[in-house]
C-alpha cells in the first residue's frame, strides 16, 4: 500500500528536484526521504527519479503521477488540519518525552514557557 508520507516525499522531491532540499522542507533526514522514494519505486516497479549531478530528475512516469500526487498530498494536509482543529476541549495536561541527552536547561525553558503561556 502506498502511504501518504511516500506521496508527500515524492511531490516534494519532484518540486525541488533534490532529496536534500526535500528533507529540509519536510524536516526529515535525507535518508528517510530517500527510503520513502525507494519503497515507492520498489512497490511500483519503476524508477521515479534519475540523479544527474546533484539534481533528482523526474522520469516520465513521475511526470504523469505528479499532478495526482500533489492533489492527494494537499488533501491529506487539509484533512489533518481539520481533524486536529476539531478538538474543542481544554487541555489539562501536557507530557513531554525526552531522552537523557536532552539538556536540563532546555527542559526548564520549555517548562517555564508553557507555564507562562498557560497563565496568560
mmCIF file of N, CA and C in Angstrom:
data_model
loop_
_atom_site.group_PDB
_atom_site.id
_atom_site.type_symbol
_atom_site.label_atom_id
_atom_site.label_comp_id
_atom_site.label_asym_id
_atom_site.label_seq_id
_atom_site.Cartn_x
_atom_site.Cartn_y
_atom_site.Cartn_z
ATOM 1 N N UNK A 1 0.846 -1.175 0.000
ATOM 2 C CA UNK A 1 0.000 0.000 0.000
ATOM 3 C C UNK A 1 0.894 1.242 0.000
ATOM 4 N N UNK A 2 0.517 2.217 -0.749
ATOM 5 C CA UNK A 2 1.258 3.473 -0.834
ATOM 6 C C UNK A 2 0.806 4.380 0.304
ATOM 7 N N UNK A 3 1.772 4.921 1.038
ATOM 8 C CA UNK A 3 1.445 5.771 2.179
ATOM 9 C C UNK A 3 1.411 7.247 1.779
ATOM 10 N N UNK A 4 0.717 8.019 2.577
ATOM 11 C CA UNK A 4 0.670 9.473 2.369
ATOM 12 C C UNK A 4 2.069 10.054 2.502
ATOM 13 N N UNK A 5 2.865 9.520 3.427
ATOM 14 C CA UNK A 5 4.236 10.015 3.602
ATOM 15 C C UNK A 5 5.062 9.795 2.334
ATOM 16 N N UNK A 6 4.886 8.667 1.679
ATOM 17 C CA UNK A 6 5.590 8.408 0.426
ATOM 18 C C UNK A 6 5.162 9.411 -0.638
ATOM 19 N N UNK A 7 3.871 9.672 -0.713
ATOM 20 C CA UNK A 7 3.354 10.625 -1.699
ATOM 21 C C UNK A 7 3.893 12.027 -1.413
ATOM 22 N N UNK A 8 3.918 12.416 -0.146
ATOM 23 C CA UNK A 8 4.433 13.730 0.228
ATOM 24 C C UNK A 8 5.915 13.851 -0.102
ATOM 25 N N UNK A 9 6.680 12.817 0.197
ATOM 26 C CA UNK A 9 8.106 12.826 -0.151
ATOM 27 C C UNK A 9 8.286 12.913 -1.665
ATOM 28 N N UNK A 10 7.506 12.139 -2.397
ATOM 29 C CA UNK A 10 7.581 12.165 -3.859
ATOM 30 C C UNK A 10 7.304 13.563 -4.401
ATOM 31 N N UNK A 11 6.217 14.188 -3.975
ATOM 32 C CA UNK A 11 5.865 15.511 -4.512
ATOM 33 C C UNK A 11 6.916 16.559 -4.149
ATOM 34 N N UNK A 12 7.468 16.471 -2.953
ATOM 35 C CA UNK A 12 8.460 17.460 -2.534
ATOM 36 C C UNK A 12 9.761 17.292 -3.308
ATOM 37 N N UNK A 13 10.214 16.055 -3.491
ATOM 38 C CA UNK A 13 11.417 15.817 -4.295
ATOM 39 C C UNK A 13 11.165 16.260 -5.735
ATOM 40 N N UNK A 14 9.995 15.958 -6.254
ATOM 41 C CA UNK A 14 9.651 16.348 -7.621
ATOM 42 C C UNK A 14 9.733 17.868 -7.774
ATOM 43 N N UNK A 15 9.139 18.586 -6.841
ATOM 44 C CA UNK A 15 9.092 20.049 -6.938
ATOM 45 C C UNK A 15 10.466 20.688 -6.756
ATOM 46 N N UNK A 16 11.268 20.149 -5.849
ATOM 47 C CA UNK A 16 12.565 20.761 -5.544
ATOM 48 C C UNK A 16 13.714 20.131 -6.319
ATOM 49 N N UNK A 17 13.448 18.992 -6.959
ATOM 50 C CA UNK A 17 14.450 18.240 -7.714
ATOM 51 C C UNK A 17 15.697 17.955 -6.882
ATOM 52 N N UNK A 18 15.469 17.664 -5.594
ATOM 53 C CA UNK A 18 16.585 17.411 -4.694
ATOM 54 C C UNK A 18 16.094 16.658 -3.458
ATOM 55 N N UNK A 19 16.800 15.569 -3.133
ATOM 56 C CA UNK A 19 16.482 14.852 -1.906
ATOM 57 C C UNK A 19 16.876 15.684 -0.689
ATOM 58 N N UNK A 20 17.991 16.367 -0.779
ATOM 59 C CA UNK A 20 18.462 17.180 0.344
ATOM 60 C C UNK A 20 17.511 18.334 0.627
ATOM 61 N N UNK A 21 17.120 19.060 -0.404
ATOM 62 C CA UNK A 21 16.196 20.185 -0.216
ATOM 63 C C UNK A 21 14.844 19.688 0.284
ATOM 64 N N UNK A 22 14.401 18.549 -0.223
ATOM 65 C CA UNK A 22 13.130 17.981 0.242
ATOM 66 C C UNK A 22 13.214 17.602 1.713
ATOM 67 N N UNK A 23 14.341 17.053 2.123
ATOM 68 C CA UNK A 23 14.486 16.660 3.523
ATOM 69 C C UNK A 23 14.428 17.879 4.438
ATOM 70 N N UNK A 24 15.008 18.993 3.995
ATOM 71 C CA UNK A 24 14.956 20.220 4.793
ATOM 72 C C UNK A 24 13.519 20.720 4.888
ATOM 73 N N UNK A 25 12.840 20.769 3.750
ATOM 74 C CA UNK A 25 11.456 21.267 3.740
ATOM 75 C C UNK A 25 10.534 20.382 4.573
ATOM 76 N N UNK A 26 10.740 19.080 4.512
ATOM 77 C CA UNK A 26 9.880 18.137 5.236
ATOM 78 C C UNK A 26 10.330 17.907 6.675
ATOM 79 N N UNK A 27 11.472 18.476 7.020
ATOM 80 C CA UNK A 27 12.041 18.297 8.355
ATOM 81 C C UNK A 27 12.260 16.816 8.664
ATOM 82 N N UNK A 28 12.836 16.127 7.675
ATOM 83 C CA UNK A 28 13.159 14.708 7.801
ATOM 84 C C UNK A 28 14.605 14.512 7.371
ATOM 85 N N UNK A 29 15.200 13.437 7.821
ATOM 86 C CA UNK A 29 16.549 13.107 7.374
ATOM 87 C C UNK A 29 16.519 12.799 5.877
ATOM 88 N N UNK A 30 17.586 13.154 5.184
ATOM 89 C CA UNK A 30 17.668 12.870 3.747
ATOM 90 C C UNK A 30 17.491 11.377 3.497
ATOM 91 N N UNK A 31 18.088 10.557 4.358
ATOM 92 C CA UNK A 31 17.983 9.105 4.192
ATOM 93 C C UNK A 31 16.531 8.639 4.322
ATOM 94 N N UNK A 32 15.750 9.303 5.170
ATOM 95 C CA UNK A 32 14.334 8.944 5.328
ATOM 96 C C UNK A 32 13.569 9.254 4.048
ATOM 97 N N UNK A 33 13.807 10.427 3.485
ATOM 98 C CA UNK A 33 13.136 10.808 2.234
ATOM 99 C C UNK A 33 13.519 9.819 1.139
ATOM 100 N N UNK A 34 14.800 9.504 1.047
ATOM 101 C CA UNK A 34 15.263 8.571 0.020
ATOM 102 C C UNK A 34 14.647 7.180 0.222
ATOM 103 N N UNK A 35 14.549 6.743 1.481
ATOM 104 C CA UNK A 35 13.936 5.440 1.767
ATOM 105 C C UNK A 35 12.477 5.404 1.340
ATOM 106 N N UNK A 36 11.742 6.487 1.572
ATOM 107 C CA UNK A 36 10.324 6.527 1.183
ATOM 108 C C UNK A 36 10.188 6.442 -0.336
ATOM 109 N N UNK A 37 11.058 7.152 -1.045
ATOM 110 C CA UNK A 37 11.022 7.098 -2.515
ATOM 111 C C UNK A 37 11.426 5.708 -2.994
ATOM 112 N N UNK A 38 12.473 5.141 -2.399
ATOM 113 C CA UNK A 38 12.902 3.784 -2.784
ATOM 114 C C UNK A 38 11.780 2.773 -2.576
ATOM 115 N N UNK A 39 11.090 2.867 -1.451
ATOM 116 C CA UNK A 39 9.986 1.945 -1.168
ATOM 117 C C UNK A 39 8.868 2.113 -2.196
ATOM 118 N N UNK A 40 8.591 3.349 -2.551
ATOM 119 C CA UNK A 40 7.560 3.620 -3.559
ATOM 120 C C UNK A 40 7.977 3.053 -4.914
ATOM 121 N N UNK A 41 9.232 3.260 -5.277
ATOM 122 C CA UNK A 41 9.733 2.722 -6.542
ATOM 123 C C UNK A 41 9.692 1.188 -6.538
ATOM 124 N N UNK A 42 10.074 0.582 -5.420
ATOM 125 C CA UNK A 42 10.034 -0.885 -5.326
ATOM 126 C C UNK A 42 8.607 -1.403 -5.466
ATOM 127 N N UNK A 43 7.677 -0.723 -4.817
ATOM 128 C CA UNK A 43 6.276 -1.123 -4.873
ATOM 129 C C UNK A 43 5.726 -1.019 -6.296
ATOM 130 N N UNK A 44 6.104 0.049 -6.969
ATOM 131 C CA UNK A 44 5.610 0.295 -8.322
ATOM 132 C C UNK A 44 6.394 -0.478 -9.385
ATOM 133 N N UNK A 45 7.643 -0.791 -9.073
ATOM 134 C CA UNK A 45 8.484 -1.483 -10.044
ATOM 135 C C UNK A 45 9.030 -0.567 -11.127
ATOM 136 N N UNK A 46 9.103 0.725 -10.837
ATOM 137 C CA UNK A 46 9.642 1.694 -11.794
ATOM 138 C C UNK A 46 10.511 2.715 -11.056
ATOM 139 N N UNK A 47 11.383 3.358 -11.806
ATOM 140 C CA UNK A 47 12.214 4.412 -11.248
ATOM 141 C C UNK A 47 11.487 5.748 -11.413
ATOM 142 N N UNK A 48 11.448 6.533 -10.350
ATOM 143 C CA UNK A 48 10.759 7.831 -10.390
ATOM 144 C C UNK A 48 11.698 8.994 -10.659
ATOM 145 N N UNK A 49 12.965 8.849 -10.258
ATOM 146 C CA UNK A 49 13.939 9.918 -10.446
ATOM 147 C C UNK A 49 15.264 9.325 -10.911
ATOM 148 N N UNK A 50 15.953 10.077 -11.741
ATOM 149 C CA UNK A 50 17.335 9.753 -12.077
ATOM 150 C C UNK A 50 18.192 10.876 -11.516
ATOM 151 N N UNK A 51 19.372 10.539 -11.056
ATOM 152 C CA UNK A 51 20.258 11.534 -10.477
ATOM 153 C C UNK A 51 21.208 12.024 -11.564
ATOM 154 N N UNK A 52 21.188 13.325 -11.785
ATOM 155 C CA UNK A 52 22.091 13.966 -12.743
ATOM 156 C C UNK A 52 22.802 15.083 -11.996
ATOM 157 N N UNK A 53 24.053 14.825 -11.661
ATOM 158 C CA UNK A 53 24.786 15.781 -10.835
ATOM 159 C C UNK A 53 24.197 15.757 -9.441
ATOM 160 N N UNK A 54 23.679 16.907 -9.008
ATOM 161 C CA UNK A 54 23.043 16.986 -7.689
ATOM 162 C C UNK A 54 21.525 17.066 -7.799
ATOM 163 N N UNK A 55 20.997 16.913 -9.001
ATOM 164 C CA UNK A 55 19.553 17.032 -9.209
ATOM 165 C C UNK A 55 18.891 15.672 -9.366
ATOM 166 N N UNK A 56 17.690 15.585 -8.792
ATOM 167 C CA UNK A 56 16.845 14.404 -8.971
ATOM 168 C C UNK A 56 15.876 14.734 -10.105
ATOM 169 N N UNK A 57 16.151 14.195 -11.267
ATOM 170 C CA UNK A 57 15.340 14.474 -12.446
ATOM 171 C C UNK A 57 14.168 13.487 -12.517
ATOM 172 N N UNK A 58 12.930 14.002 -12.575
ATOM 173 C CA UNK A 58 11.770 13.111 -12.666
ATOM 174 C C UNK A 58 11.761 12.322 -13.974
ATOM 175 N N UNK A 59 11.352 11.074 -13.890
ATOM 176 C CA UNK A 59 11.189 10.243 -15.076
ATOM 177 C C UNK A 59 9.820 10.548 -15.695
ATOM 178 N N UNK A 60 9.542 9.933 -16.818
ATOM 179 C CA UNK A 60 8.256 10.175 -17.486
ATOM 180 C C UNK A 60 7.080 9.726 -16.617
ATOM 181 N N UNK A 61 7.235 8.610 -15.901
ATOM 182 C CA UNK A 61 6.146 8.169 -15.027
ATOM 183 C C UNK A 61 5.959 9.142 -13.874
ATOM 184 N N UNK A 62 7.042 9.727 -13.374
ATOM 185 C CA UNK A 62 6.940 10.719 -12.300
ATOM 186 C C UNK A 62 6.153 11.931 -12.784
ATOM 187 N N UNK A 63 6.396 12.349 -14.023
ATOM 188 C CA UNK A 63 5.640 13.477 -14.591
ATOM 189 C C UNK A 63 4.147 13.155 -14.669
ATOM 190 N N UNK A 64 3.825 11.917 -14.990
ATOM 191 C CA UNK A 64 2.412 11.518 -15.081
ATOM 192 C C UNK A 64 1.757 11.426 -13.715
ATOM 193 N N UNK A 65 2.514 10.995 -12.708
ATOM 194 C CA UNK A 65 1.959 10.824 -11.358
ATOM 195 C C UNK A 65 1.838 12.132 -10.580
ATOM 196 N N UNK A 66 2.718 13.080 -10.863
ATOM 197 C CA UNK A 66 2.828 14.277 -10.038
ATOM 198 C C UNK A 66 1.512 15.039 -9.833
ATOM 199 N N UNK A 67 0.722 15.356 -10.857
ATOM 200 C CA UNK A 67 -0.497 16.140 -10.597
ATOM 201 C C UNK A 67 -1.433 15.477 -9.589
ATOM 202 N N UNK A 68 -1.592 14.180 -9.690
ATOM 203 C CA UNK A 68 -2.470 13.466 -8.749
ATOM 204 C C UNK A 68 -1.834 13.376 -7.366
ATOM 205 N N UNK A 69 -0.526 13.166 -7.329
ATOM 206 C CA UNK A 69 0.175 13.080 -6.046
ATOM 207 C C UNK A 69 0.118 14.417 -5.314
ATOM 208 N N UNK A 70 0.259 15.493 -6.050
ATOM 209 C CA UNK A 70 0.201 16.826 -5.442
ATOM 210 C C UNK A 70 -1.176 17.073 -4.829
ATOM 211 N N UNK A 71 -2.210 16.733 -5.569
ATOM 212 C CA UNK A 71 -3.576 16.891 -5.075
ATOM 213 C C UNK A 71 -3.806 16.022 -3.834
ATOM 214 N N UNK A 72 -3.354 14.784 -3.874
ATOM 215 C CA UNK A 72 -3.507 13.874 -2.743
ATOM 216 C C UNK A 72 -2.760 14.386 -1.508
ATOM 217 N N UNK A 73 -1.538 14.868 -1.690
ATOM 218 C CA UNK A 73 -0.747 15.394 -0.566
ATOM 219 C C UNK A 73 -1.431 16.620 0.030
ATOM 220 N N UNK A 74 -1.942 17.505 -0.808
ATOM 221 C CA UNK A 74 -2.633 18.708 -0.322
ATOM 222 C C UNK A 74 -3.910 18.334 0.430
ATOM 223 N N UNK A 75 -4.677 17.410 -0.105
ATOM 224 C CA UNK A 75 -5.907 16.993 0.563
ATOM 225 C C UNK A 75 -5.614 16.301 1.888
ATOM 226 N N UNK A 76 -4.537 15.544 1.947
ATOM 227 C CA UNK A 76 -4.142 14.889 3.189
ATOM 228 C C UNK A 76 -3.793 15.924 4.255
ATOM 229 N N UNK A 77 -3.060 16.961 3.871
ATOM 230 C CA UNK A 77 -2.706 18.023 4.811
ATOM 231 C C UNK A 77 -3.954 18.767 5.288
ATOM 232 N N UNK A 78 -4.879 19.048 4.379
ATOM 233 C CA UNK A 78 -6.133 19.701 4.755
ATOM 234 C C UNK A 78 -6.928 18.828 5.723
ATOM 235 N N UNK A 79 -6.985 17.541 5.442
ATOM 236 C CA UNK A 79 -7.678 16.607 6.331
ATOM 237 C C UNK A 79 -7.055 16.635 7.720
ATOM 238 N N UNK A 80 -5.733 16.574 7.767
ATOM 239 C CA UNK A 80 -5.027 16.582 9.049
ATOM 240 C C UNK A 80 -5.311 17.871 9.817
ATOM 241 N N UNK A 81 -5.261 19.003 9.138
ATOM 242 C CA UNK A 81 -5.520 20.286 9.807
ATOM 243 C C UNK A 81 -6.934 20.349 10.374
ATOM 244 N N UNK A 82 -7.908 19.899 9.618
ATOM 245 C CA UNK A 82 -9.294 19.919 10.085
ATOM 246 C C UNK A 82 -9.470 18.927 11.236
ATOM 247 N N UNK A 83 -8.869 17.748 11.094
ATOM 248 C CA UNK A 83 -9.002 16.725 12.139
ATOM 249 C C UNK A 83 -8.411 17.213 13.458
ATOM 250 N N UNK A 84 -7.252 17.837 13.405
ATOM 251 C CA UNK A 84 -6.612 18.295 14.632
ATOM 252 C C UNK A 84 -7.293 19.530 15.212
ATOM 253 N N UNK A 85 -7.942 20.316 14.379
ATOM 254 C CA UNK A 85 -8.629 21.503 14.899
ATOM 255 C C UNK A 85 -10.014 21.161 15.441
ATOM 256 N N UNK A 86 -10.462 19.924 15.235
ATOM 257 C CA UNK A 86 -11.794 19.521 15.690
ATOM 258 C C UNK A 86 -11.874 19.404 17.211
ATOM 259 N N UNK A 87 -10.749 19.198 17.857
ATOM 260 C CA UNK A 87 -10.742 19.051 19.306
ATOM 261 C C UNK A 87 -11.070 20.391 19.947
ATOM 262 N N UNK A 88 -12.145 20.450 20.678
ATOM 263 C CA UNK A 88 -12.602 21.703 21.284
ATOM 264 C C UNK A 88 -12.418 21.734 22.790
ATOM 265 N N UNK A 89 -12.001 20.621 23.363
ATOM 266 C CA UNK A 89 -11.847 20.564 24.816
ATOM 267 C C UNK A 89 -10.643 21.361 25.296
ATOM 268 N N UNK A 90 -10.572 21.552 26.581
ATOM 269 C CA UNK A 90 -9.454 22.265 27.177
ATOM 270 C C UNK A 90 -8.367 21.266 27.548
ATOM 271 N N UNK A 91 -7.131 21.612 27.239
ATOM 272 C CA UNK A 91 -6.026 20.742 27.613
ATOM 273 C C UNK A 91 -5.809 20.826 29.115
ATOM 274 N N UNK A 92 -5.663 19.690 29.734
ATOM 275 C CA UNK A 92 -5.454 19.679 31.174
ATOM 276 C C UNK A 92 -4.071 19.163 31.553
ATOM 277 N N UNK A 93 -3.357 18.582 30.577
ATOM 278 C CA UNK A 93 -2.051 18.024 30.871
ATOM 279 C C UNK A 93 -1.216 17.985 29.603
ATOM 280 N N UNK A 94 0.058 18.268 29.753
ATOM 281 C CA UNK A 94 1.000 18.159 28.646
ATOM 282 C C UNK A 94 2.117 17.235 29.103
ATOM 283 N N UNK A 95 2.416 16.242 28.291
ATOM 284 C CA UNK A 95 3.523 15.328 28.595
ATOM 285 C C UNK A 95 4.631 15.563 27.581
ATOM 286 N N UNK A 96 5.823 15.762 28.075
ATOM 287 C CA UNK A 96 6.980 15.947 27.207
ATOM 288 C C UNK A 96 7.916 14.771 27.443
ATOM 289 N N UNK A 97 8.168 14.026 26.397
ATOM 290 C CA UNK A 97 9.064 12.880 26.488
ATOM 291 C C UNK A 97 10.421 13.285 25.933
ATOM 292 N N UNK A 98 11.457 12.879 26.618
ATOM 293 C CA UNK A 98 12.805 13.229 26.182
ATOM 294 C C UNK A 98 13.752 12.116 26.619
ATOM 295 N N UNK A 99 14.947 12.146 26.051
ATOM 296 C CA UNK A 99 15.934 11.163 26.491
ATOM 297 C C UNK A 99 16.963 11.844 27.384
ATOM 298 N N UNK A 100 17.866 11.072 27.902
ATOM 299 C CA UNK A 100 18.821 11.585 28.882
ATOM 300 C C UNK A 100 19.795 12.593 28.292
ATOM 301 N N UNK A 101 19.892 12.675 26.969
ATOM 302 C CA UNK A 101 20.815 13.632 26.357
ATOM 303 C C UNK A 101 20.200 15.027 26.198
ATOM 304 N N UNK A 102 18.914 15.172 26.484
ATOM 305 C CA UNK A 102 18.271 16.482 26.404
ATOM 306 C C UNK A 102 18.782 17.359 27.543
ATOM 307 N N UNK A 103 19.306 18.545 27.212
ATOM 308 C CA UNK A 103 19.841 19.415 28.265
ATOM 309 C C UNK A 103 18.758 19.831 29.265
ATOM 310 N N UNK A 104 19.115 19.799 30.533
ATOM 311 C CA UNK A 104 18.184 20.173 31.601
ATOM 312 C C UNK A 104 17.739 21.618 31.430
ATOM 313 N N UNK A 105 18.640 22.485 30.968
ATOM 314 C CA UNK A 105 18.297 23.898 30.764
ATOM 315 C C UNK A 105 17.188 24.046 29.717
ATOM 316 N N UNK A 106 17.243 23.223 28.681
ATOM 317 C CA UNK A 106 16.203 23.265 27.649
ATOM 318 C C UNK A 106 14.864 22.841 28.228
ATOM 319 N N UNK A 107 14.865 21.792 29.019
ATOM 320 C CA UNK A 107 13.622 21.331 29.646
ATOM 321 C C UNK A 107 13.047 22.400 30.575
ATOM 322 N N UNK A 108 13.916 23.073 31.331
ATOM 323 C CA UNK A 108 13.471 24.139 32.230
ATOM 324 C C UNK A 108 12.883 25.305 31.433
ATOM 325 N N UNK A 109 13.502 25.630 30.300
ATOM 326 C CA UNK A 109 12.997 26.705 29.443
ATOM 327 C C UNK A 109 11.620 26.350 28.873
ATOM 328 N N UNK A 110 11.466 25.135 28.423
ATOM 329 C CA UNK A 110 10.174 24.679 27.902
ATOM 330 C C UNK A 110 9.119 24.746 28.995
ATOM 331 N N UNK A 111 9.462 24.262 30.172
ATOM 332 C CA UNK A 111 8.537 24.271 31.303
ATOM 333 C C UNK A 111 8.094 25.690 31.645
ATOM 334 N N UNK A 112 9.036 26.609 31.737
ATOM 335 C CA UNK A 112 8.665 27.990 32.086
ATOM 336 C C UNK A 112 7.855 28.653 30.975
ATOM 337 N N UNK A 113 8.178 28.354 29.716
ATOM 338 C CA UNK A 113 7.420 28.930 28.593
ATOM 339 C C UNK A 113 5.982 28.439 28.587
ATOM 340 N N UNK A 114 5.784 27.155 28.838
ATOM 341 C CA UNK A 114 4.430 26.586 28.874
ATOM 342 C C UNK A 114 3.645 27.197 30.020
ATOM 343 N N UNK A 115 4.280 27.310 31.183
ATOM 344 C CA UNK A 115 3.597 27.908 32.345
ATOM 345 C C UNK A 115 3.219 29.362 32.064
ATOM 346 N N UNK A 116 4.118 30.084 31.423
ATOM 347 C CA UNK A 116 3.857 31.490 31.100
ATOM 348 C C UNK A 116 2.676 31.609 30.138
ATOM 349 N N UNK A 117 2.656 30.788 29.098
ATOM 350 C CA UNK A 117 1.555 30.820 28.122
ATOM 351 C C UNK A 117 0.237 30.423 28.778
ATOM 352 N N UNK A 118 0.307 29.457 29.676
ATOM 353 C CA UNK A 118 -0.905 28.963 30.337
ATOM 354 C C UNK A 118 -1.496 30.012 31.275
ATOM 355 N N UNK A 119 -0.668 30.813 31.883
ATOM 356 C CA UNK A 119 -1.129 31.816 32.851
ATOM 357 C C UNK A 119 -1.551 33.123 32.195
ATOM 358 N N UNK A 120 -1.351 33.250 30.896
ATOM 359 C CA UNK A 120 -1.727 34.498 30.199
ATOM 360 C C UNK A 120 -3.223 34.669 30.105
#
